[in-house]
Tab-separated table of C-alpha atoms and ligand atoms in Angstrom:
chain	number	residue	atom	x	y	z
A	47	MET	CA	-78.698	362.100	117.112
A	48	ALA	CA	-81.670	360.851	119.031
A	49	ILE	CA	-84.765	358.818	119.089
A	50	ARG	CA	-87.592	361.048	119.984
A	51	ALA	CA	-90.863	360.112	121.614
A	52	VAL	CA	-93.826	359.694	119.026
A	53	LEU	CA	-97.075	361.497	119.998
A	54	ARG	CA	-100.188	359.371	120.173
A	55	MET	CA	-103.481	360.258	118.694
A	56	GLY	CA	-105.357	362.419	121.395
A	57	ASP	CA	-102.366	364.987	121.528
A	58	ALA	CA	-103.466	368.158	120.333
A	59	ARG	CA	-100.214	368.997	118.393
A	60	LEU	CA	-101.408	366.077	115.913
A	61	TRP	CA	-104.311	368.140	114.809
A	62	ALA	CA	-102.320	371.377	113.947
A	63	GLN	CA	-101.280	372.778	110.701
A	64	ALA	CA	-97.563	372.492	110.233
A	65	GLN	CA	-95.665	375.389	108.953
A	66	PRO	CA	-93.412	375.657	105.932
A	67	VAL	CA	-89.737	375.292	106.254
A	68	GLU	CA	-88.129	378.544	105.303
A	69	THR	CA	-84.381	378.115	105.940
A	70	PHE	CA	-82.706	374.964	104.312
A	71	ASP	CA	-79.416	373.428	105.020
A	72	SER	CA	-79.455	374.568	108.688
A	73	PRO	CA	-78.152	372.617	111.532
A	74	GLU	CA	-81.505	372.705	112.970
A	75	LEU	CA	-83.381	371.160	109.950
A	76	HIS	CA	-80.487	368.467	109.628
A	77	ASP	CA	-80.691	367.542	113.324
A	78	LEU	CA	-84.688	367.386	112.759
A	79	VAL	CA	-84.144	365.019	109.874
A	80	ALA	CA	-81.588	362.818	111.763
A	81	ASP	CA	-83.981	362.551	114.821
A	82	MET	CA	-86.806	361.628	112.422
A	83	GLU	CA	-84.651	358.943	110.702
A	84	ASP	CA	-83.281	357.526	114.092
A	85	THR	CA	-86.911	357.337	115.459
A	86	MET	CA	-88.630	355.830	112.238
A	87	ARG	CA	-85.853	353.042	112.028
A	88	HIS	CA	-86.070	352.548	115.814
A	89	LEU	CA	-89.720	351.845	115.572
A	90	ASP	CA	-89.389	350.002	112.178
A	91	GLY	CA	-91.834	352.435	110.621
A	92	ALA	CA	-92.297	352.981	106.989
A	93	GLY	CA	-92.481	356.815	107.480
A	94	LEU	CA	-92.723	359.679	109.850
A	95	ALA	CA	-93.715	363.214	109.814
A	96	ALA	CA	-92.322	366.108	111.865
A	97	PRO	CA	-95.537	366.843	113.802
A	98	GLN	CA	-95.390	363.165	115.131
A	99	ILE	CA	-92.319	364.128	117.193
A	100	GLY	CA	-93.869	367.573	118.269
A	101	VAL	CA	-92.246	369.518	115.463
A	102	GLY	CA	-94.808	371.704	113.528
A	103	ARG	CA	-92.758	371.920	110.235
A	104	ARG	CA	-93.775	370.555	106.956
A	105	VAL	CA	-91.063	367.694	106.929
A	106	VAL	CA	-91.728	364.098	106.305
A	107	ILE	CA	-89.531	361.086	105.712
A	108	PHE	CA	-90.446	357.534	104.301
A	109	GLY	CA	-89.043	354.617	102.666
A	110	PHE	CA	-88.188	350.859	103.110
A	111	GLU	CA	-86.553	347.898	101.311
A	112	GLN	CA	-88.495	345.296	99.788
A	113	ASN	CA	-90.331	343.068	102.499
A	114	PRO	CA	-90.628	339.558	101.576
A	115	ARG	CA	-93.818	339.064	103.650
A	116	TYR	CA	-95.382	341.834	101.590
A	117	PRO	CA	-94.103	341.452	97.956
A	118	ALA	CA	-96.881	343.413	96.461
A	119	ALA	CA	-95.724	346.666	98.326
A	120	GLY	CA	-92.420	346.561	96.654
A	121	SER	CA	-89.792	349.008	97.911
A	122	VAL	CA	-89.942	352.735	98.323
A	123	PRO	CA	-86.662	354.678	98.269
A	124	PHE	CA	-85.653	356.497	101.491
A	125	THR	CA	-86.864	360.103	100.936
A	126	VAL	CA	-86.810	363.366	102.879
A	127	LEU	CA	-89.650	365.597	101.737
A	128	ILE	CA	-90.047	369.026	102.672
A	129	ASN	CA	-92.734	371.605	101.949
A	130	PRO	CA	-94.531	369.053	99.716
A	131	VAL	CA	-97.194	369.610	97.090
A	132	LEU	CA	-99.351	366.550	96.045
A	133	THR	CA	-101.412	366.481	92.959
A	134	PRO	CA	-103.300	363.353	92.003
A	135	ILE	CA	-103.034	362.606	88.386
A	136	SER	CA	-106.299	360.548	88.032
A	137	ASP	CA	-109.732	360.242	89.737
A	138	GLU	CA	-108.931	356.675	90.568
A	139	THR	CA	-108.652	355.714	94.198
A	140	GLU	CA	-107.928	352.468	95.850
A	141	GLU	CA	-108.396	351.079	99.307
A	142	GLY	CA	-105.311	349.772	101.339
A	143	TRP	CA	-104.343	348.839	104.996
A	144	GLU	CA	-102.455	351.426	106.840
A	145	GLY	CA	-101.083	351.772	110.325
A	146	CYS	CA	-99.648	354.740	112.016
A	147	LEU	CA	-96.970	355.070	114.783
A	148	SER	CA	-99.203	357.528	116.403
A	149	VAL	CA	-102.114	355.059	116.313
A	150	PRO	CA	-100.294	352.040	117.729
A	151	GLY	CA	-102.049	348.635	117.596
A	152	LEU	CA	-104.607	349.505	115.002
A	153	ARG	CA	-105.025	349.144	111.346
A	154	GLY	CA	-107.584	350.543	108.890
A	155	SER	CA	-108.383	350.276	105.244
A	156	VAL	CA	-108.085	353.857	103.778
A	157	PRO	CA	-109.006	355.158	100.349
A	158	ARG	CA	-106.289	356.975	98.488
A	159	TRP	CA	-105.292	358.274	95.056
A	160	ARG	CA	-103.689	355.467	93.054
A	161	HIS	CA	-101.622	357.841	90.786
A	162	LEU	CA	-99.793	360.838	92.394
A	163	HIS	CA	-97.393	363.539	91.391
A	164	TYR	CA	-95.498	365.199	94.058
A	165	THR	CA	-93.017	367.845	94.574
A	166	GLY	CA	-90.864	369.172	97.239
A	167	PHE	CA	-87.409	369.922	98.627
A	168	ASP	CA	-84.741	368.045	100.130
A	169	PRO	CA	-82.723	369.360	103.281
A	170	PHE	CA	-80.409	371.416	101.114
A	171	GLY	CA	-83.254	373.183	99.297
A	172	ARG	CA	-82.951	371.256	96.130
A	173	ARG	CA	-86.472	370.918	94.649
A	174	PHE	CA	-87.352	367.582	93.069
A	175	GLU	CA	-90.619	365.775	91.769
A	176	ARG	CA	-91.809	362.216	91.341
A	177	THR	CA	-94.705	360.561	89.526
A	178	VAL	CA	-95.658	357.383	91.645
A	179	ASP	CA	-98.648	355.087	92.301
A	180	GLY	CA	-99.507	352.102	94.468
A	181	PHE	CA	-97.961	351.852	98.066
A	182	HIS	CA	-95.359	354.647	97.386
A	183	ALA	CA	-98.390	356.919	96.651
A	184	ARG	CA	-100.289	355.822	99.644
A	185	VAL	CA	-97.257	356.390	101.839
A	186	VAL	CA	-96.762	359.932	100.722
A	187	GLN	CA	-100.502	360.811	101.208
A	188	HIS	CA	-100.517	359.269	104.684
A	189	GLU	CA	-97.299	361.068	105.720
A	190	CYS	CA	-98.359	364.445	104.193
A	191	ASP	CA	-101.766	364.359	105.586
A	192	HIS	CA	-99.767	364.488	109.262
A	193	LEU	CA	-98.796	368.015	108.122
A	194	ASP	CA	-102.388	369.142	107.887
A	195	GLY	CA	-103.397	367.590	111.136
A	196	ILE	CA	-105.064	364.441	109.622
A	197	LEU	CA	-104.649	361.009	110.932
A	198	TYR	CA	-105.610	358.160	108.717
A	199	PRO	CA	-108.746	357.032	110.701
A	200	MET	CA	-110.273	360.384	109.623
A	201	ARG	CA	-110.125	359.162	106.113
A	202	ILE	CA	-111.646	355.690	106.812
A	203	LYS	CA	-115.092	355.149	105.062
A	204	ASP	CA	-115.776	351.530	106.279
A	205	PHE	CA	-115.452	351.184	109.934
A	206	THR	CA	-115.618	347.343	109.949
A	207	SER	CA	-112.166	347.566	108.296
A	208	PHE	CA	-110.688	349.480	111.350
A	209	GLY	CA	-109.583	347.787	114.342
A	210	PHE	CA	-106.875	346.175	116.458
A	211	ILE	CA	-104.224	344.148	114.616
A	212	ASP	CA	-104.486	341.175	116.894
A	213	ALA	CA	-108.212	341.138	116.481
A	214	PHE	CA	-108.119	340.796	112.610
A	215	GLY	CA	-107.312	337.797	110.641
A	216	PRO	CA	-103.981	337.492	108.588
A	217	GLU	CA	-105.532	339.269	105.618
A	218	SER	CA	-105.170	342.562	107.093
A	219	THR	CA	-101.693	342.579	108.248
A	220	GLY	CA	-100.590	344.893	105.396
A	221	LEU	CA	-97.278	347.072	105.899
A	222	PRO	CA	-97.784	349.753	108.344
A	223	THR	CA	-97.668	353.159	106.594
A	224	ASP	CA	-95.725	354.642	109.478
B	149	NI	NI1	-98.892	358.183	110.559
């Protein structure tokens, strides 16, 4: 398939509400997912949402292996999540560093639900659900925000924890979220 250009913050398509996928197991959907995976892996991202490559559909992908530089982040299984529904399962939130392929060169500390339940569909239309926490929960929230036109800087509360990666000290080099 193909590596696609990733839209950057400022492009109006990133602010749009994405539409649900209505037809599963179609060549178009499989091609979209393949392009997203090629693009994410090429850029060494942890996740990617369809609107980031200019496709206004409710499709996200994410996942990565254990990174020895960030042992606390653990691994997240590679997942294709379509028409997701997210439900926090406690009021608890936590701050954590995020980056975004649409906001290159920057990092910010973002509050997210710590414990999360999510459901959705795979490309074949099979429904699945998971209960997750920590970085897995963070990645899902970050990617699914893209489907509602939300980029992580819009979630930041403390702007002293938002800036250029190369201007921060080493403590802020957390795993990029996508
Ligand atoms: Ni992102």
